[in-house]
Amino acid sequence: MAVKLETGPLIEVLRNTSRVAVSTGSGISAESGIPTFRGKEGLWKKFRPEELATPTAFSKNPKLVWEWYDWRRGIIAQKKPNPGHKVLTEWEKNFPQFSLITQNIDGLHQKAGSKNILELHGNIWKLRCINEDIITENYDAPLKEIPPLCQDCGALLRPHVVWFGESLSSTILQKAFLLSSQCEVMFVIGTSAVVQPAASLPLAAAQAGAKIVEINPDPTPLTSYSDFSFRGKAGEILPLIDGELKIISRS
Ligand code: OAD
């Protein structure tokens, strides 16, 4: 079914905007076939985060935790970026100042071709030595050994992701708040907007005067703070907005 949207007022804002920030969550990858966390088929409906995504779970049973991440890596490895991811790669080239902040760890923004990505929750393709804190990239799916071990020191490697009960990197977080407070328009795409501190970024943007654009099939706690709310899928709405922008830039 074709989506009909009233994009005019947003396009009017965007044609006079040079600083755009985008904050994405798992919903942007849903159309690529990667499960979200809290939806009907969401990961947290089937798995208990405290058994799989906490430092305690890892120290208790690293094999189990790694088996779960290895399963997720196997799913993600087969998936391709969708038109929503692709539009954001275009916007990175076309807006004078563009920043992409994501809670996603799937690496699909990179796969689509986005260059500058602030990954708040880490990346599932990166492994970190629990002894030396050294980060390596590893794209094996499945992994050759579970749990994987550091080639340098033999200690356990862990997924380079943020688990429940852990803090985000302060450098990344500071940058994310800075970019949010400096943008003129912030798009918030495919996130339930309930996980902190990511959920506060659009509020910081709004407080600094930015217009907030939410793209999500369902309302979220952010909806009432949004200047524009598009109820639908990112892979459909973003190409529509992009198409309108291209028409304007040609006229
Ligand atoms: P959630 O699963 O909480 O929310 C996904 C959101 O995407 C929901 O609001 C959906 O309505 C929306 N959605 C679904 N399909 C969509 C589509 N095609 N286009 C646009 N939106 C769509 O996922 P996140 O908000 O990303 O953290 O979750 C935040 C964090 O909670 C994750 O990064 C993860 C999780 O626990 C950690 O693991 C630290």
PDB file of C-alpha atoms and ligand atoms in Angstrom:
ATOM      1  CA  MET A   1       0.000   0.000   0.000  1.00  0.00           C
ATOM      2  CA  ALA A   2       1.384   3.397  -0.972  1.00  0.00           C
ATOM      3  CA  VAL A   3       2.020   5.714   1.974  1.00  0.00           C
ATOM      4  CA  LYS A   4       0.520   9.194   1.716  1.00  0.00           C
ATOM      5  CA  LEU A   5       2.259  11.778   3.830  1.00  0.00           C
ATOM      6  CA  GLU A   6       1.983  15.449   4.505  1.00  0.00           C
ATOM      7  CA  THR A   7       5.678  16.237   4.125  1.00  0.00           C
ATOM      8  CA  GLY A   8       5.329  19.843   2.914  1.00  0.00           C
ATOM      9  CA  PRO A   9       5.908  21.667   6.220  1.00  0.00           C
ATOM     10  CA  LEU A  10       8.945  19.510   7.032  1.00  0.00           C
ATOM     11  CA  ILE A  11      10.434  20.015   3.572  1.00  0.00           C
ATOM     12  CA  GLU A  12       9.995  23.753   4.054  1.00  0.00           C
ATOM     13  CA  VAL A  13      12.030  23.503   7.278  1.00  0.00           C
ATOM     14  CA  LEU A  14      14.679  21.235   5.723  1.00  0.00           C
ATOM     15  CA  ARG A  15      15.323  23.469   2.721  1.00  0.00           C
ATOM     16  CA  ASN A  16      16.622  26.124   5.149  1.00  0.00           C
ATOM     17  CA  THR A  17      18.524  23.692   7.359  1.00  0.00           C
ATOM     18  CA  SER A  18      22.204  22.895   7.223  1.00  0.00           C
ATOM     19  CA  ARG A  19      22.737  21.061  10.531  1.00  0.00           C
ATOM     20  CA  VAL A  20      20.885  17.755  10.734  1.00  0.00           C
ATOM     21  CA  ALA A  21      21.298  15.026  13.341  1.00  0.00           C
ATOM     22  CA  VAL A  22      19.742  11.580  13.174  1.00  0.00           C
ATOM     23  CA  SER A  23      19.297   9.199  16.059  1.00  0.00           C
ATOM     24  CA  THR A  24      18.391   5.629  15.133  1.00  0.00           C
ATOM     25  CA  GLY A  25      17.242   2.549  16.992  1.00  0.00           C
ATOM     26  CA  SER A  26      16.570  -1.048  16.094  1.00  0.00           C
ATOM     27  CA  GLY A  27      13.398  -0.150  14.145  1.00  0.00           C
ATOM     28  CA  ILE A  28      15.457   1.167  11.240  1.00  0.00           C
ATOM     29  CA  SER A  29      16.868  -2.338  10.746  1.00  0.00           C
ATOM     30  CA  ALA A  30      13.508  -4.088  11.187  1.00  0.00           C
ATOM     31  CA  GLU A  31      12.769  -3.993   7.463  1.00  0.00           C
ATOM     32  CA  SER A  32      16.156  -5.633   6.851  1.00  0.00           C
ATOM     33  CA  GLY A  33      14.919  -8.573   8.934  1.00  0.00           C
ATOM     34  CA  ILE A  34      16.752  -7.883  12.191  1.00  0.00           C
ATOM     35  CA  PRO A  35      14.563  -8.289  15.275  1.00  0.00           C
ATOM     36  CA  THR A  36      13.894  -5.257  17.465  1.00  0.00           C
ATOM     37  CA  PHE A  37      13.935  -5.548  21.271  1.00  0.00           C
ATOM     38  CA  ARG A  38      10.491  -4.629  22.555  1.00  0.00           C
ATOM     39  CA  GLY A  39       8.044  -5.322  19.718  1.00  0.00           C
ATOM     40  CA  LYS A  40       5.734  -8.367  19.501  1.00  0.00           C
ATOM     41  CA  GLU A  41       8.575 -10.455  18.083  1.00  0.00           C
ATOM     42  CA  GLY A  42      11.204  -8.500  20.020  1.00  0.00           C
ATOM     43  CA  LEU A  43      14.297 -10.132  21.497  1.00  0.00           C
ATOM     44  CA  TRP A  44      13.356  -9.162  25.036  1.00  0.00           C
ATOM     45  CA  LYS A  45      10.045 -11.041  24.621  1.00  0.00           C
ATOM     46  CA  LYS A  46      11.948 -14.297  24.071  1.00  0.00           C
ATOM     47  CA  PHE A  47      15.145 -13.832  26.061  1.00  0.00           C
ATOM     48  CA  ARG A  48      15.931 -12.498  29.506  1.00  0.00           C
ATOM     49  CA  PRO A  49      18.434  -9.642  29.275  1.00  0.00           C
ATOM     50  CA  GLU A  50      19.788 -10.356  32.775  1.00  0.00           C
ATOM     51  CA  GLU A  51      20.880 -13.828  31.597  1.00  0.00           C
ATOM     52  CA  LEU A  52      22.517 -12.656  28.370  1.00  0.00           C
ATOM     53  CA  ALA A  53      23.372  -8.998  28.385  1.00  0.00           C
ATOM     54  CA  THR A  54      24.945  -8.108  31.710  1.00  0.00           C
ATOM     55  CA  PRO A  55      28.515  -8.294  33.060  1.00  0.00           C
ATOM     56  CA  THR A  56      27.286 -10.762  35.723  1.00  0.00           C
ATOM     57  CA  ALA A  57      25.792 -13.074  33.092  1.00  0.00           C
ATOM     58  CA  PHE A  58      29.106 -13.010  31.214  1.00  0.00           C
ATOM     59  CA  SER A  59      31.255 -13.795  34.226  1.00  0.00           C
ATOM     60  CA  LYS A  60      28.852 -16.601  35.223  1.00  0.00           C
ATOM     61  CA  ASN A  61      28.540 -18.206  31.806  1.00  0.00           C
ATOM     62  CA  PRO A  62      30.617 -16.656  28.997  1.00  0.00           C
ATOM     63  CA  LYS A  63      29.850 -19.593  26.702  1.00  0.00           C
ATOM     64  CA  LEU A  64      26.088 -19.058  26.939  1.00  0.00           C
ATOM     65  CA  VAL A  65      26.417 -15.313  26.387  1.00  0.00           C
ATOM     66  CA  TRP A  66      28.681 -15.867  23.391  1.00  0.00           C
ATOM     67  CA  GLU A  67      26.362 -18.483  21.913  1.00  0.00           C
ATOM     68  CA  TRP A  68      23.589 -15.892  21.966  1.00  0.00           C
ATOM     69  CA  TYR A  69      25.760 -13.189  20.373  1.00  0.00           C
ATOM     70  CA  ASP A  70      27.042 -15.703  17.834  1.00  0.00           C
ATOM     71  CA  TRP A  71      23.423 -16.524  16.912  1.00  0.00           C
ATOM     72  CA  ARG A  72      22.640 -12.826  16.500  1.00  0.00           C
ATOM     73  CA  ARG A  73      25.809 -12.273  14.446  1.00  0.00           C
ATOM     74  CA  GLY A  74      24.718 -15.146  12.196  1.00  0.00           C
ATOM     75  CA  ILE A  75      21.348 -13.479  11.559  1.00  0.00           C
ATOM     76  CA  ILE A  76      22.790 -10.002  11.022  1.00  0.00           C
ATOM     77  CA  ALA A  77      25.536 -11.271   8.687  1.00  0.00           C
ATOM     78  CA  GLN A  78      22.896 -12.324   6.154  1.00  0.00           C
ATOM     79  CA  LYS A  79      20.982  -9.050   6.217  1.00  0.00           C
ATOM     80  CA  LYS A  80      21.290  -6.090   3.906  1.00  0.00           C
ATOM     81  CA  PRO A  81      20.700  -2.405   4.538  1.00  0.00           C
ATOM     82  CA  ASN A  82      17.236  -1.203   3.487  1.00  0.00           C
ATOM     83  CA  PRO A  83      16.159   2.025   1.739  1.00  0.00           C
ATOM     84  CA  GLY A  84      16.013   3.810   5.130  1.00  0.00           C
ATOM     85  CA  HIS A  85      19.725   3.193   5.778  1.00  0.00           C
ATOM     86  CA  LYS A  86      20.496   4.193   2.192  1.00  0.00           C
ATOM     87  CA  VAL A  87      18.765   7.578   2.415  1.00  0.00           C
ATOM     88  CA  LEU A  88      20.898   8.439   5.448  1.00  0.00           C
ATOM     89  CA  THR A  89      24.078   7.807   3.442  1.00  0.00           C
ATOM     90  CA  GLU A  90      22.830  10.343   0.886  1.00  0.00           C
ATOM     91  CA  TRP A  91      22.017  12.879   3.575  1.00  0.00           C
ATOM     92  CA  GLU A  92      25.516  12.523   5.001  1.00  0.00           C
ATOM     93  CA  LYS A  93      26.815  13.740   1.641  1.00  0.00           C
ATOM     94  CA  ASN A  94      24.160  16.381   1.007  1.00  0.00           C
ATOM     95  CA  PHE A  95      23.615  18.286   4.257  1.00  0.00           C
ATOM     96  CA  PRO A  96      26.505  20.632   5.136  1.00  0.00           C
ATOM     97  CA  GLN A  97      26.577  19.241   8.691  1.00  0.00           C
ATOM     98  CA  PHE A  98      25.176  15.815   9.299  1.00  0.00           C
ATOM     99  CA  SER A  99      25.595  13.475  12.237  1.00  0.00           C
ATOM    100  CA  LEU A 100      24.360   9.952  12.702  1.00  0.00           C
ATOM    101  CA  ILE A 101      23.980   8.620  16.217  1.00  0.00           C
ATOM    102  CA  THR A 102      22.778   5.056  16.683  1.00  0.00           C
ATOM    103  CA  GLN A 103      21.855   2.699  19.481  1.00  0.00           C
ATOM    104  CA  ASN A 104      22.240  -0.155  17.012  1.00  0.00           C
ATOM    105  CA  ILE A 105      25.133  -2.558  17.182  1.00  0.00           C
ATOM    106  CA  ASP A 106      24.377  -4.326  13.887  1.00  0.00           C
ATOM    107  CA  GLY A 107      26.732  -2.369  11.619  1.00  0.00           C
ATOM    108  CA  LEU A 108      24.068  -1.902   8.917  1.00  0.00           C
ATOM    109  CA  HIS A 109      24.655   1.849   8.697  1.00  0.00           C
ATOM    110  CA  GLN A 110      28.288   1.096   7.793  1.00  0.00           C
ATOM    111  CA  LYS A 111      27.214  -1.604   5.350  1.00  0.00           C
ATOM    112  CA  ALA A 112      24.917   0.926   3.662  1.00  0.00           C
ATOM    113  CA  GLY A 113      27.857   3.319   3.267  1.00  0.00           C
ATOM    114  CA  SER A 114      27.478   5.822   6.123  1.00  0.00           C
ATOM    115  CA  LYS A 115      30.940   6.976   7.168  1.00  0.00           C
ATOM    116  CA  ASN A 116      30.616   8.924  10.363  1.00  0.00           C
ATOM    117  CA  ILE A 117      28.613   6.992  12.913  1.00  0.00           C
ATOM    118  CA  LEU A 118      28.478   7.460  16.637  1.00  0.00           C
ATOM    119  CA  GLU A 119      27.652   4.032  18.053  1.00  0.00           C
ATOM    120  CA  LEU A 120      26.283   4.557  21.532  1.00  0.00           C
ATOM    121  CA  HIS A 121      25.958   0.864  22.422  1.00  0.00           C
ATOM    122  CA  GLY A 122      29.018  -0.521  20.623  1.00  0.00           C
ATOM    123  CA  ASN A 123      29.211  -2.898  17.696  1.00  0.00           C
ATOM    124  CA  ILE A 124      28.529  -6.619  17.523  1.00  0.00           C
ATOM    125  CA  TRP A 125      31.402  -7.122  15.045  1.00  0.00           C
ATOM    126  CA  LYS A 126      33.948  -5.826  17.570  1.00  0.00           C
ATOM    127  CA  LEU A 127      35.441  -7.937  20.351  1.00  0.00           C
ATOM    128  CA  ARG A 128      37.226  -6.596  23.419  1.00  0.00           C
ATOM    129  CA  CYS A 129      39.831  -8.333  25.558  1.00  0.00           C
ATOM    130  CA  ILE A 130      38.618  -8.268  29.173  1.00  0.00           C
ATOM    131  CA  ASN A 131      42.242  -8.098  30.335  1.00  0.00           C
ATOM    132  CA  GLU A 132      43.861  -5.552  28.019  1.00  0.00           C
ATOM    133  CA  ASP A 133      40.746  -3.679  26.770  1.00  0.00           C
ATOM    134  CA  ILE A 134      42.067  -4.025  23.217  1.00  0.00           C
ATOM    135  CA  ILE A 135      39.325  -3.955  20.579  1.00  0.00           C
ATOM    136  CA  THR A 136      39.505  -6.110  17.454  1.00  0.00           C
ATOM    137  CA  GLU A 137      37.134  -6.571  14.548  1.00  0.00           C
ATOM    138  CA  ASN A 138      35.929 -10.071  13.778  1.00  0.00           C
ATOM    139  CA  TYR A 139      33.369 -10.869  11.080  1.00  0.00           C
ATOM    140  CA  ASP A 140      33.346 -14.683  11.465  1.00  0.00           C
ATOM    141  CA  ALA A 141      29.778 -15.960  11.649  1.00  0.00           C
ATOM    142  CA  PRO A 142      29.807 -18.434  13.251  1.00  0.00           C
ATOM    143  CA  LEU A 143      32.824 -17.691  15.417  1.00  0.00           C
ATOM    144  CA  LYS A 144      35.670 -20.228  15.206  1.00  0.00           C
ATOM    145  CA  GLU A 145      35.763 -20.720  18.983  1.00  0.00           C
ATOM    146  CA  ILE A 146      33.222 -20.012  21.713  1.00  0.00           C
ATOM    147  CA  PRO A 147      34.032 -18.257  23.900  1.00  0.00           C
ATOM    148  CA  PRO A 148      36.701 -16.522  21.791  1.00  0.00           C
ATOM    149  CA  LEU A 149      40.063 -15.837  23.441  1.00  0.00           C
ATOM    150  CA  CYS A 150      42.539 -12.978  23.043  1.00  0.00           C
ATOM    151  CA  GLN A 151      45.378 -13.969  20.712  1.00  0.00           C
ATOM    152  CA  ASP A 152      47.807 -11.807  22.677  1.00  0.00           C
ATOM    153  CA  CYS A 153      47.178 -12.785  26.271  1.00  0.00           C
ATOM    154  CA  GLY A 154      44.724 -15.700  26.194  1.00  0.00           C
ATOM    155  CA  ALA A 155      42.086 -13.863  28.258  1.00  0.00           C
ATOM    156  CA  LEU A 156      38.393 -13.957  27.337  1.00  0.00           C
ATOM    157  CA  LEU A 157      37.165 -11.660  24.629  1.00  0.00           C
ATOM    158  CA  ARG A 158      33.757 -10.097  25.155  1.00  0.00           C
ATOM    159  CA  PRO A 159      31.390  -8.440  22.689  1.00  0.00           C
ATOM    160  CA  HIS A 160      32.276  -4.731  22.421  1.00  0.00           C
ATOM    161  CA  VAL A 161      28.742  -3.705  23.307  1.00  0.00           C
ATOM    162  CA  VAL A 162      27.199  -1.931  26.248  1.00  0.00           C
ATOM    163  CA  TRP A 163      25.385  -4.275  28.605  1.00  0.00           C
ATOM    164  CA  PHE A 164      22.697  -3.510  31.158  1.00  0.00           C
ATOM    165  CA  GLY A 165      24.318  -2.018  34.222  1.00  0.00           C
ATOM    166  CA  GLU A 166      27.267  -0.618  32.237  1.00  0.00           C
ATOM    167  CA  SER A 167      27.991   2.983  31.360  1.00  0.00           C
ATOM    168  CA  LEU A 168      28.323   4.272  27.850  1.00  0.00           C
ATOM    169  CA  SER A 169      31.702   5.649  26.803  1.00  0.00           C
ATOM    170  CA  SER A 170      31.787   9.176  28.215  1.00  0.00           C
ATOM    171  CA  THR A 171      33.611  10.477  25.114  1.00  0.00           C
ATOM    172  CA  ILE A 172      30.942   9.122  22.795  1.00  0.00           C
ATOM    173  CA  LEU A 173      28.140  10.320  25.025  1.00  0.00           C
ATOM    174  CA  GLN A 174      29.539  13.847  25.311  1.00  0.00           C
ATOM    175  CA  LYS A 175      29.891  14.007  21.556  1.00  0.00           C
ATOM    176  CA  ALA A 176      26.339  12.738  21.081  1.00  0.00           C
ATOM    177  CA  PHE A 177      24.937  15.442  23.382  1.00  0.00           C
ATOM    178  CA  LEU A 178      27.063  18.104  21.704  1.00  0.00           C
ATOM    179  CA  LEU A 179      25.869  17.128  18.220  1.00  0.00           C
ATOM    180  CA  SER A 180      22.284  16.965  19.459  1.00  0.00           C
ATOM    181  CA  SER A 181      22.440  20.416  20.992  1.00  0.00           C
ATOM    182  CA  GLN A 182      24.047  21.886  17.859  1.00  0.00           C
ATOM    183  CA  CYS A 183      21.652  20.588  15.227  1.00  0.00           C
ATOM    184  CA  GLU A 184      18.710  22.480  13.782  1.00  0.00           C
ATOM    185  CA  VAL A 185      16.664  19.371  13.005  1.00  0.00           C
ATOM    186  CA  MET A 186      16.881  15.985  14.689  1.00  0.00           C
ATOM    187  CA  PHE A 187      15.311  12.885  13.193  1.00  0.00           C
ATOM    188  CA  VAL A 188      14.532  10.131  15.691  1.00  0.00           C
ATOM    189  CA  ILE A 189      13.975   6.914  13.820  1.00  0.00           C
ATOM    190  CA  GLY A 190      12.909   3.464  14.957  1.00  0.00           C
ATOM    191  CA  THR A 191      13.457   3.693  18.677  1.00  0.00           C
ATOM    192  CA  SER A 192      10.981   3.136  21.503  1.00  0.00           C
ATOM    193  CA  ALA A 193      12.750   6.078  23.212  1.00  0.00           C
ATOM    194  CA  VAL A 194      12.745   4.408  26.611  1.00  0.00           C
ATOM    195  CA  VAL A 195      16.418   3.543  27.068  1.00  0.00           C
ATOM    196  CA  GLN A 196      18.606   6.175  28.678  1.00  0.00           C
ATOM    197  CA  PRO A 197      20.743   8.095  28.026  1.00  0.00           C
ATOM    198  CA  ALA A 198      19.910   7.760  24.304  1.00  0.00           C
ATOM    199  CA  ALA A 199      16.309   8.792  24.946  1.00  0.00           C
ATOM    200  CA  SER A 200      17.501  12.154  26.294  1.00  0.00           C
ATOM    201  CA  LEU A 201      19.354  13.198  23.148  1.00  0.00           C
ATOM    202  CA  PRO A 202      16.272  14.501  21.310  1.00  0.00           C
ATOM    203  CA  LEU A 203      15.189  16.312  24.460  1.00  0.00           C
ATOM    204  CA  ALA A 204      18.572  18.045  24.577  1.00  0.00           C
ATOM    205  CA  ALA A 205      18.159  18.922  20.902  1.00  0.00           C
ATOM    206  CA  ALA A 206      14.652  20.298  21.467  1.00  0.00           C
ATOM    207  CA  GLN A 207      15.821  22.304  24.459  1.00  0.00           C
ATOM    208  CA  ALA A 208      18.498  23.900  22.288  1.00  0.00           C
ATOM    209  CA  GLY A 209      15.843  24.879  19.748  1.00  0.00           C
ATOM    210  CA  ALA A 210      15.956  22.023  17.225  1.00  0.00           C
ATOM    211  CA  LYS A 211      12.873  20.682  15.502  1.00  0.00           C
ATOM    212  CA  ILE A 212      12.243  17.017  16.287  1.00  0.00           C
ATOM    213  CA  VAL A 213      11.040  14.620  13.601  1.00  0.00           C
ATOM    214  CA  GLU A 214       9.951  11.192  14.727  1.00  0.00           C
ATOM    215  CA  ILE A 215       9.592   8.262  12.327  1.00  0.00           C
ATOM    216  CA  ASN A 216       7.996   5.222  13.904  1.00  0.00           C
ATOM    217  CA  PRO A 217       4.904   3.108  13.223  1.00  0.00           C
ATOM    218  CA  ASP A 218       3.923   3.515  16.897  1.00  0.00           C
ATOM    219  CA  PRO A 219       3.815   6.462  19.272  1.00  0.00           C
ATOM    220  CA  THR A 220       6.564   6.706  21.897  1.00  0.00           C
ATOM    221  CA  PRO A 221       7.239   8.887  24.962  1.00  0.00           C
ATOM    222  CA  LEU A 222       8.991  11.269  22.543  1.00  0.00           C
ATOM    223  CA  THR A 223       5.934  11.769  20.344  1.00  0.00           C
ATOM    224  CA  SER A 224       4.495  14.620  22.372  1.00  0.00           C
ATOM    225  CA  TYR A 225       7.822  16.490  22.125  1.00  0.00           C
ATOM    226  CA  SER A 226       8.048  16.019  18.363  1.00  0.00           C
ATOM    227  CA  ASP A 227       7.352  18.788  15.883  1.00  0.00           C
ATOM    228  CA  PHE A 228       6.706  16.250  13.130  1.00  0.00           C
ATOM    229  CA  SER A 229       5.528  12.676  13.664  1.00  0.00           C
ATOM    230  CA  PHE A 230       5.443  10.255  10.794  1.00  0.00           C
ATOM    231  CA  ARG A 231       3.614   7.022  11.642  1.00  0.00           C
ATOM    232  CA  GLY A 232       5.140   4.404   9.387  1.00  0.00           C
ATOM    233  CA  LYS A 233       8.182   2.423   8.437  1.00  0.00           C
ATOM    234  CA  ALA A 234      11.566   4.096   8.113  1.00  0.00           C
ATOM    235  CA  GLY A 235      12.247   2.261   4.849  1.00  0.00           C
ATOM    236  CA  GLU A 236       9.185   3.896   3.310  1.00  0.00           C
ATOM    237  CA  ILE A 237       9.043   7.303   4.988  1.00  0.00           C
ATOM    238  CA  LEU A 238      12.705   8.265   4.584  1.00  0.00           C
ATOM    239  CA  PRO A 239      12.706   7.655   0.803  1.00  0.00           C
ATOM    240  CA  LEU A 240       9.499   9.730   0.540  1.00  0.00           C
ATOM    241  CA  ILE A 241      11.034  12.666   2.408  1.00  0.00           C
ATOM    242  CA  ASP A 242      14.237  12.297   0.406  1.00  0.00           C
ATOM    243  CA  GLY A 243      12.284  12.263  -2.854  1.00  0.00           C
ATOM    244  CA  GLU A 244      10.530  15.517  -1.905  1.00  0.00           C
ATOM    245  CA  LEU A 245      13.849  17.104  -0.958  1.00  0.00           C
ATOM    246  CA  LYS A 246      15.346  16.186  -4.321  1.00  0.00           C
ATOM    247  CA  ILE A 247      12.403  17.743  -6.171  1.00  0.00           C
ATOM    248  CA  ILE A 248      12.842  20.967  -4.182  1.00  0.00           C
ATOM    249  CA  SER A 249      16.601  21.110  -4.754  1.00  0.00           C
ATOM    250  CA  ARG A 250      16.049  20.797  -8.522  1.00  0.00           C
ATOM    251  CA  SER A 251      13.395  23.511  -8.676  1.00  0.00           C
TER     252      SER A 251
HETATM  253  P1  OAD B   1      13.015  -1.194  20.720  1.00  0.00           P
HETATM  254  O1  OAD B   1      12.753  -2.600  20.353  1.00  0.00           O
HETATM  255  O2  OAD B   1      12.833  -0.770  22.127  1.00  0.00           O
HETATM  256  O3  OAD B   1      12.124  -0.237  19.814  1.00  0.00           O
HETATM  257  C1  OAD B   1      12.062  -0.390  18.419  1.00  0.00           C
HETATM  258  C2  OAD B   1      11.175   0.708  17.874  1.00  0.00           C
HETATM  259  O4  OAD B   1      11.202   0.616  16.457  1.00  0.00           O
HETATM  260  C3  OAD B   1       9.715   0.598  18.302  1.00  0.00           C
HETATM  261  O5  OAD B   1       9.280   1.867  18.780  1.00  0.00           O
HETATM  262  C4  OAD B   1       8.985   0.226  17.023  1.00  0.00           C
HETATM  263  O6  OAD B   1       7.681   0.772  16.951  1.00  0.00           O
HETATM  264  C5  OAD B   1       9.903   0.837  15.964  1.00  0.00           C
HETATM  265  N1  OAD B   1       9.841   0.204  14.645  1.00  0.00           N
HETATM  266  C6  OAD B   1       9.554  -1.081  14.322  1.00  0.00           C
HETATM  267  N2  OAD B   1       9.631  -1.266  12.999  1.00  0.00           N
HETATM  268  C7  OAD B   1       9.971  -0.068  12.449  1.00  0.00           C
HETATM  269  C8  OAD B   1      10.209   0.387  11.121  1.00  0.00           C
HETATM  270  N3  OAD B   1      10.114  -0.414  10.066  1.00  0.00           N
HETATM  271  N4  OAD B   1      10.558   1.682  10.944  1.00  0.00           N
HETATM  272  C9  OAD B   1      10.658   2.530  12.001  1.00  0.00           C
HETATM  273  N5  OAD B   1      10.446   2.148  13.274  1.00  0.00           N
HETATM  274  C10 OAD B   1      10.110   0.871  13.504  1.00  0.00           C
HETATM  275  O7  OAD B   1      14.500  -0.865  20.199  1.00  0.00           O
HETATM  276  P2  OAD B   1      15.459   0.347  20.601  1.00  0.00           P
HETATM  277  O8  OAD B   1      14.682   1.584  20.894  1.00  0.00           O
HETATM  278  O9  OAD B   1      16.512   0.416  19.564  1.00  0.00           O
HETATM  279  O10 OAD B   1      20.221  -1.706  24.246  1.00  0.00           O
HETATM  280  O11 OAD B   1      16.070  -0.208  21.946  1.00  0.00           O
HETATM  281  C11 OAD B   1      17.005   0.565  22.623  1.00  0.00           C
HETATM  282  C12 OAD B   1      17.984  -0.306  23.324  1.00  0.00           C
HETATM  283  O12 OAD B   1      17.300  -1.252  24.128  1.00  0.00           O
HETATM  284  C13 OAD B   1      18.849  -1.167  22.400  1.00  0.00           C
HETATM  285  O13 OAD B   1      19.945  -0.461  21.870  1.00  0.00           O
HETATM  286  C14 OAD B   1      19.268  -2.265  23.321  1.00  0.00           C
HETATM  287  C15 OAD B   1      17.959  -2.546  24.009  1.00  0.00           C
HETATM  288  O14 OAD B   1      18.022  -3.121  25.261  1.00  0.00           O
HETATM  289  C16 OAD B   1      21.222  -2.466  24.711  1.00  0.00           C
HETATM  290  O15 OAD B   1      21.353  -3.632  24.424  1.00  0.00           O
HETATM  291  C17 OAD B   1      22.130  -1.725  25.618  1.00  0.00           C
END
